[in-house]
CSV table of C-alpha atoms and ligand atoms in Angstrom, one decimal:
chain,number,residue,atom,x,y,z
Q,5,UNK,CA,78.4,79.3,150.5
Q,6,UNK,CA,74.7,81.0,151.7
Q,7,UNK,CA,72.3,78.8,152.6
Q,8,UNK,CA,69.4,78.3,149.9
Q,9,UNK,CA,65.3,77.7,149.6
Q,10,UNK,CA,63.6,76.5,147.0
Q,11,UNK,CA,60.6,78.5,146.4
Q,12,UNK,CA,57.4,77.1,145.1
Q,13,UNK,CA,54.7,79.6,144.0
Q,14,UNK,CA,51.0,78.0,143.3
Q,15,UNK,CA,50.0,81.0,141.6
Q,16,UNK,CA,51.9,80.6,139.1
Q,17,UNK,CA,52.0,77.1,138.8
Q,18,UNK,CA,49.7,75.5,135.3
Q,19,UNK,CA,50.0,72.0,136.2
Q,20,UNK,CA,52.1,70.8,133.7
Q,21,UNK,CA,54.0,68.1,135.7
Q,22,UNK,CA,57.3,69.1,133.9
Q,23,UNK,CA,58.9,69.0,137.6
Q,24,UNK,CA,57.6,65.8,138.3
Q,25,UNK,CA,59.3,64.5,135.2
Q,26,UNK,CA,62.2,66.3,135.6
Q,27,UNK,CA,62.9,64.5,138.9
Q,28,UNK,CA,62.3,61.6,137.8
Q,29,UNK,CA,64.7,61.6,134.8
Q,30,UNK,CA,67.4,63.5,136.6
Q,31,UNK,CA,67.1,60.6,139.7
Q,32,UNK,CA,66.5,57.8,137.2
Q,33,UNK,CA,63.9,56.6,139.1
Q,34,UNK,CA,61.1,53.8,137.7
Q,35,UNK,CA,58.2,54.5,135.6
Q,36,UNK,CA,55.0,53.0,138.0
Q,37,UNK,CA,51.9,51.6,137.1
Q,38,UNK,CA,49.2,54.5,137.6
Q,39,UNK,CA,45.5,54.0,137.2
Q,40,UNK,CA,42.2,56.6,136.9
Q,41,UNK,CA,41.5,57.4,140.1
Q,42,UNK,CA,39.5,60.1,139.7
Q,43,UNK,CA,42.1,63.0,139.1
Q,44,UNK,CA,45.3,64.5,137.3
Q,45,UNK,CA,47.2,63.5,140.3
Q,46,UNK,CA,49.4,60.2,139.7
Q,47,UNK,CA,50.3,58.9,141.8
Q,48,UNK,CA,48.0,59.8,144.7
Q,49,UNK,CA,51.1,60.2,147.1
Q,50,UNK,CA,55.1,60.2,147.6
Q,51,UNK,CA,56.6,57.1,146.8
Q,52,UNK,CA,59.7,55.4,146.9
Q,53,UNK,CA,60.0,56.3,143.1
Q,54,UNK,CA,58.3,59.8,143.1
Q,55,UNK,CA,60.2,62.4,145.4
Q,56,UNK,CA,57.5,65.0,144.4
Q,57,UNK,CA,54.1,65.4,143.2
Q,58,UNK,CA,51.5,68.0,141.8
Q,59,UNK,CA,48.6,67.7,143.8
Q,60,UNK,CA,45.6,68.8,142.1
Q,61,UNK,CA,42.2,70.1,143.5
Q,62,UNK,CA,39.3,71.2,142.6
Q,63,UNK,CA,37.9,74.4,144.6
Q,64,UNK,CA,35.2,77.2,144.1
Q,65,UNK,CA,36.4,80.2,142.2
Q,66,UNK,CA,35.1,84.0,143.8
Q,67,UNK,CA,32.3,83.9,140.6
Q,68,UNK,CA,30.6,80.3,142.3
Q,69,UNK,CA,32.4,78.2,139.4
Q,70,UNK,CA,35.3,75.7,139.8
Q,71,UNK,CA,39.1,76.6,139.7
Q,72,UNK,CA,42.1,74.5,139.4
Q,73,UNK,CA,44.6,74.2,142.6
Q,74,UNK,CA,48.2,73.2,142.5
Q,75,UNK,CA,50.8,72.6,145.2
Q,76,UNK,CA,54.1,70.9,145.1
Q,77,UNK,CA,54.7,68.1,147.6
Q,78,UNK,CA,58.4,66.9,148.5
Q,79,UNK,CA,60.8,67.0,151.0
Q,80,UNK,CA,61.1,70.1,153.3
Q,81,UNK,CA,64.5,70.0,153.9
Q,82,UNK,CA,64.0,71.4,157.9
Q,83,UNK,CA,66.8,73.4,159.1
Q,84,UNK,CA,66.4,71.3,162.4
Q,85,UNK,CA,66.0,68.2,160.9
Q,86,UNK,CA,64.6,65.0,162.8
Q,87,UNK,CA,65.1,62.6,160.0
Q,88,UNK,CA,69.1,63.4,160.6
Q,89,UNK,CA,69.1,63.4,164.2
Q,90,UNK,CA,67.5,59.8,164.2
Q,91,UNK,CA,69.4,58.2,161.7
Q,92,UNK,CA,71.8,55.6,163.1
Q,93,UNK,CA,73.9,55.3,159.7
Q,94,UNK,CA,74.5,58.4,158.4
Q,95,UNK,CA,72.9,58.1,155.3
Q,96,UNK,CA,70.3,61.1,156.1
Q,97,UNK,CA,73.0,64.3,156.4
Q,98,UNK,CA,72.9,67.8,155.9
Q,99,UNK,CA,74.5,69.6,152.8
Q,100,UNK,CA,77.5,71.6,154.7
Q,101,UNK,CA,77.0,74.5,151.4
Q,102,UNK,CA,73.3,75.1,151.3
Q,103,UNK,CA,71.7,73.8,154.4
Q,104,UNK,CA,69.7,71.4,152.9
Q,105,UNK,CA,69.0,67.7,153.4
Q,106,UNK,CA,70.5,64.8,151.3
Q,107,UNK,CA,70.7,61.0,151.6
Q,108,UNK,CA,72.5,58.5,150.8
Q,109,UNK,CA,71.5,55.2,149.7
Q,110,UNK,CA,74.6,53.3,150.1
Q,111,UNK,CA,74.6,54.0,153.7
Q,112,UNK,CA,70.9,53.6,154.3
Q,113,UNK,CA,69.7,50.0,156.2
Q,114,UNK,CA,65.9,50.7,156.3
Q,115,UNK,CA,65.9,50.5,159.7
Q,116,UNK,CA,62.6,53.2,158.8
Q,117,UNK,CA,63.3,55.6,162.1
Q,118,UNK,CA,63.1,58.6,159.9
Q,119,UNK,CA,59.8,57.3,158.4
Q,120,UNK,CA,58.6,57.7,162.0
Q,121,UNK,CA,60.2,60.9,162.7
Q,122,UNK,CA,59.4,63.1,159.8
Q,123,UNK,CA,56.9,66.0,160.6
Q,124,UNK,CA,55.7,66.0,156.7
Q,125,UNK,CA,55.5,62.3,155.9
Q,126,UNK,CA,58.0,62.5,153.4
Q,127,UNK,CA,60.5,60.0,153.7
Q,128,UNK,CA,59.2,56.5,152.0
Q,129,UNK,CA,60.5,52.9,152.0
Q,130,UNK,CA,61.1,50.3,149.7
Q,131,UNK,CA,60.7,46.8,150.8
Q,132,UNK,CA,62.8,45.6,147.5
Q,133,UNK,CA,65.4,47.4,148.3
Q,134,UNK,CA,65.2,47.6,152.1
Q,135,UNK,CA,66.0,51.4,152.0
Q,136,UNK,CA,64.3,55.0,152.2
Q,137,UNK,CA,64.0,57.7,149.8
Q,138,UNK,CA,63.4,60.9,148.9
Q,139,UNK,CA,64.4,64.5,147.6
Q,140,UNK,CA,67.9,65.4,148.1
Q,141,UNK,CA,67.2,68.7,146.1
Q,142,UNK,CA,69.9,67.1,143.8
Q,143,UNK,CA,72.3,67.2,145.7
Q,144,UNK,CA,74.6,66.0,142.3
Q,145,UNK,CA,73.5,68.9,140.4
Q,146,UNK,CA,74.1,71.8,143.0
Q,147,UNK,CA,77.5,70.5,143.7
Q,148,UNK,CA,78.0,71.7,140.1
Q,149,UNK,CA,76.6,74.9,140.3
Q,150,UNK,CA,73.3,73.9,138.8
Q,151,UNK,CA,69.7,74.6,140.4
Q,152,UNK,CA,67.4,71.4,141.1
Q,153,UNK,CA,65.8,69.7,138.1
Q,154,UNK,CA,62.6,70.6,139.1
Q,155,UNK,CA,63.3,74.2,139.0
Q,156,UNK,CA,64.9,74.0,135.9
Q,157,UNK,CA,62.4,72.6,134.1
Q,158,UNK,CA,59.3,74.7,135.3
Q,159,UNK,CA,58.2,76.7,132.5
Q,160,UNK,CA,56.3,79.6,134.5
Q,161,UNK,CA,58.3,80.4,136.8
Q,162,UNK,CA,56.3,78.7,139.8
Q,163,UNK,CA,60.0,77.2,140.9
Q,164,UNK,CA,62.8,78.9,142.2
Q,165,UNK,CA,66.3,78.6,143.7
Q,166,UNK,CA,68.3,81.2,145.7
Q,167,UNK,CA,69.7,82.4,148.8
Q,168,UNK,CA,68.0,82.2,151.6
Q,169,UNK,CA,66.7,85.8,152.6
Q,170,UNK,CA,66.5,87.1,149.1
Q,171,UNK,CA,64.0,83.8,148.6
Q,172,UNK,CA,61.9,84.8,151.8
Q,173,UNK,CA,61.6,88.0,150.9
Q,174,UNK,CA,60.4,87.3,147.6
Q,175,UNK,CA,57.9,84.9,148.8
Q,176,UNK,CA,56.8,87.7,151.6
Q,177,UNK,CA,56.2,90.0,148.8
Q,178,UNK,CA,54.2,87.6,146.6
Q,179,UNK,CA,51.9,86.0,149.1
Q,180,UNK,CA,51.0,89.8,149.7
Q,181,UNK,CA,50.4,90.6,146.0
Q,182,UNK,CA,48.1,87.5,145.4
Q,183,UNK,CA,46.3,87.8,148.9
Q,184,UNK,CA,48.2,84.3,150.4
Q,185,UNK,CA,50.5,83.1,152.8
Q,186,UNK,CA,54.1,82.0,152.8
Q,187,UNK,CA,54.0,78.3,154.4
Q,188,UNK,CA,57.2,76.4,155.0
Q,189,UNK,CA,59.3,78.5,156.9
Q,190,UNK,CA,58.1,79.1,160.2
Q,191,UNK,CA,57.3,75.6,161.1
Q,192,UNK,CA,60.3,73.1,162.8
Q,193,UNK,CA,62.7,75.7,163.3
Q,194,UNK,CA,63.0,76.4,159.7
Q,195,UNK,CA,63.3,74.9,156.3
Q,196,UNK,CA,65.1,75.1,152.8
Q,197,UNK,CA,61.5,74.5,150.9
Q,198,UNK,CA,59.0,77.4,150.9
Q,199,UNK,CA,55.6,77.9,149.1
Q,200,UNK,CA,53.4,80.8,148.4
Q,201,UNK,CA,50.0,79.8,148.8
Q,202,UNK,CA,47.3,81.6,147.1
Q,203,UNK,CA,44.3,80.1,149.5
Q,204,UNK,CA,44.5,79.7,153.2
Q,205,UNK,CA,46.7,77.0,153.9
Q,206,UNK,CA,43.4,74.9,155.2
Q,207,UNK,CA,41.8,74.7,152.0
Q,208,UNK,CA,44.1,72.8,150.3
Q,209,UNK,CA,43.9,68.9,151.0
Q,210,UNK,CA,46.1,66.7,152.7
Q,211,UNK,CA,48.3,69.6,153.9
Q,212,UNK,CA,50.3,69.6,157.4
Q,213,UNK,CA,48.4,72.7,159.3
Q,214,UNK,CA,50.4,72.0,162.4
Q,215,UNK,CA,53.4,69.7,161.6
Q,216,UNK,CA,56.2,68.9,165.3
Q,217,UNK,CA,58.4,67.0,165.6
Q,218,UNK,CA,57.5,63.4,167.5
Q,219,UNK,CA,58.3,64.3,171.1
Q,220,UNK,CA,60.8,60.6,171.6
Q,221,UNK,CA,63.1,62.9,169.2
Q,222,UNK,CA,63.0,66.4,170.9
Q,223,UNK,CA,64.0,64.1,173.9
Q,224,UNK,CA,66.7,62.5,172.0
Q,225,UNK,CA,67.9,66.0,171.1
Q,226,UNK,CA,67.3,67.8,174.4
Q,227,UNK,CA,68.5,65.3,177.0
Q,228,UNK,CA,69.4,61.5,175.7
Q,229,UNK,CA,71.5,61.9,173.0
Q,230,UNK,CA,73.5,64.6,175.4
Q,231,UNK,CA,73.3,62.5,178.6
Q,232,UNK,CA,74.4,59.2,176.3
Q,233,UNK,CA,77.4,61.2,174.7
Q,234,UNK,CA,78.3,62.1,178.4
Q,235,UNK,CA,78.2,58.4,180.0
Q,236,UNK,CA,80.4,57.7,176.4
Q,237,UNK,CA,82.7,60.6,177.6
Q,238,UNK,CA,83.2,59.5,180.9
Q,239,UNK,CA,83.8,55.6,179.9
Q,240,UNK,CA,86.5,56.7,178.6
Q,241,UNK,CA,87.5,59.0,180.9
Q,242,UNK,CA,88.0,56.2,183.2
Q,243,UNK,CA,89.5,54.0,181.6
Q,244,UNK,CA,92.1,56.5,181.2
Q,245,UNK,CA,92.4,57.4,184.8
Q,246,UNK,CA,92.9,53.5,185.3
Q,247,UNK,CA,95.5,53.4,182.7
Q,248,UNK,CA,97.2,56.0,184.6
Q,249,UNK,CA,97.2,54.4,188.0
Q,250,UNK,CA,97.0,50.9,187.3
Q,251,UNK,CA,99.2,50.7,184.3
Q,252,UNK,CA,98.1,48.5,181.3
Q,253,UNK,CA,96.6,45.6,181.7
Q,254,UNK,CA,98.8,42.3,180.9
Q,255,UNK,CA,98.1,38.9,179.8
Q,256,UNK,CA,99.6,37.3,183.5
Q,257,UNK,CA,96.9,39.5,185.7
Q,258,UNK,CA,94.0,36.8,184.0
Q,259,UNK,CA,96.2,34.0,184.5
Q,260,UNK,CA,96.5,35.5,187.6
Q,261,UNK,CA,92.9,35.8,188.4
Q,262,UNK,CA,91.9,32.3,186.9
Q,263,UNK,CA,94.3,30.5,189.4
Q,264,UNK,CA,92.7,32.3,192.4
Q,265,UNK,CA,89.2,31.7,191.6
Q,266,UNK,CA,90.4,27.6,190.6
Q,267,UNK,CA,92.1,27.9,194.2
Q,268,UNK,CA,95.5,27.0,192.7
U,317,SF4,S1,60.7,67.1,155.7
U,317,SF4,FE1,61.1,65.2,156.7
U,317,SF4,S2,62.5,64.1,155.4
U,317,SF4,FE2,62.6,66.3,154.8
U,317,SF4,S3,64.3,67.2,156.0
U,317,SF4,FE3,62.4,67.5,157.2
U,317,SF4,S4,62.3,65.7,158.6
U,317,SF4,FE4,63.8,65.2,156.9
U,318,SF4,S1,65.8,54.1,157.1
U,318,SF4,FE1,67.8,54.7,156.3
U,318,SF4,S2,67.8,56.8,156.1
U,318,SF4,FE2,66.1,56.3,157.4
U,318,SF4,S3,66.9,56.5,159.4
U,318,SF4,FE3,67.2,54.4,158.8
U,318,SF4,S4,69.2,54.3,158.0
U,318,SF4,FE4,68.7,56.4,158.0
């Protein structure tokens, strides 16, 4: 199957949370306690229980009066990704049909290294459970031919699912029409999550302008987890070699041993 992006367009987004519901019913996740904090947003960020969130923002309109701002928040699912290269168990994998990036929970042991490594903050642990979580872009649903709950439940079209290049060149064509930018993309070697961003990228809050990858896992990739594969490789390399010459080993050659060193 082609690889796919979700596409997320602020322009035509009205705020209506019906994503952010939708995700949570088709996940089953918790209802939280939310308080007034002084905006639409609930909660303020990603939590164990909320793979994605509306942020909203207030900014200046071209006529000097206010104007409402939207953008989606949830896993990127990088082509490249460093939450799966430094997850010990498993549980963080890629989806071999659509490129994108599922988890898990079963397998998961909180060990938190993806926390650490994500380039977008996304991941989030659980202390009652001991576990991570996040968007798997329903991983349950596109195994059965359906598009993420988000995107089916978004009234206005903000959210969309497709193939890959079809979904770039929409969002190229877009951004050009409403004088923004396509962000997602071109940052980490790629990613299954795009956005067409009305403003500048810098005017909207709390957004990663510059997001890398930590450098302890580029050296993992690059030259660790090679050179630790390689000493694996060649432990067992020689142990066949010694196999070969030597033989197997038998229960006698310890007795052996243990009567010379007991000078018997
Ligand atoms: S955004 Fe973070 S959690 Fe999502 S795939 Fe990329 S590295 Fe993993
Ligand atoms: S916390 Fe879980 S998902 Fe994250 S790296 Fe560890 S085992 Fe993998």
């Amino acid at each position: 199957m082609a690889e796919k992006i979700k596409l997320y367009d602020d322009s035509k987004c009205t705020g209506c949370r019906g994503c952010q519901l939708a995700c949570k019913q088709w996940n089953g996740l918790k209802a939280g306690q939310t308080k007034q904090w002084g905006s639409y947003q609930n909660p303020p960020t990603l939590q164990p229980n909320n793979y994605m969130i509306i942020h909203f923002q207030d900014v200046k309109d071209d006529k000097g009066g206010v104007k409402w701002l939207f953008r989606k928040e949830a896993c990127m699912h990088c082509t490249d990704a460093a939450c799966v290269t430094v997850c010990p168990s498993g549980a963080l994998h890629y989806n071999r049909d659509f490129g994108t990036v599922g988890l898990n929970h079963e397998l998961c042991i909180g060990c938190k290294n993806c926390v650490a490594a994500c380039p977008f903050e996304v991941p989030k642990y659980d202390k009652a459970t001991d576990r991570v979580y996040k968007c798997d872009m329903c991983e349950s649903r596109l195994a059965n031919n359906m598009a993420p709950a988000c995107v089916k439940a978004c009234p206005t079209g903000a959210l969309s699912w497709g193939d890959k290049e079809a979904q770039i060149k929409k969002a190229e064509a877009r951004a050009k029409a409403v004088g923004g930018t396509v962000y997602g993309p071109q940052y980490v070697g790629g990613t299954h999550m795009a956005y067409v961003l009305s403003e500048k990228p810098a005017v909207y809050a709390g957004i990663h302008l510059d997001p890398s990858v930590p450098l302890s896992v580029t050296l993992w990739r690059g030259f660790l987890k090679p050179v630790s594969l390689l000493a694996a490789g060649g432990i067992l390399v020689g142990s066949f070699l010694h196999y070969l010459i030597k033989g197997p080993k038998l229960p006698y050659d310890d007795a052996e041993a243990g009567k010379k060193e007991g000078g018997e």
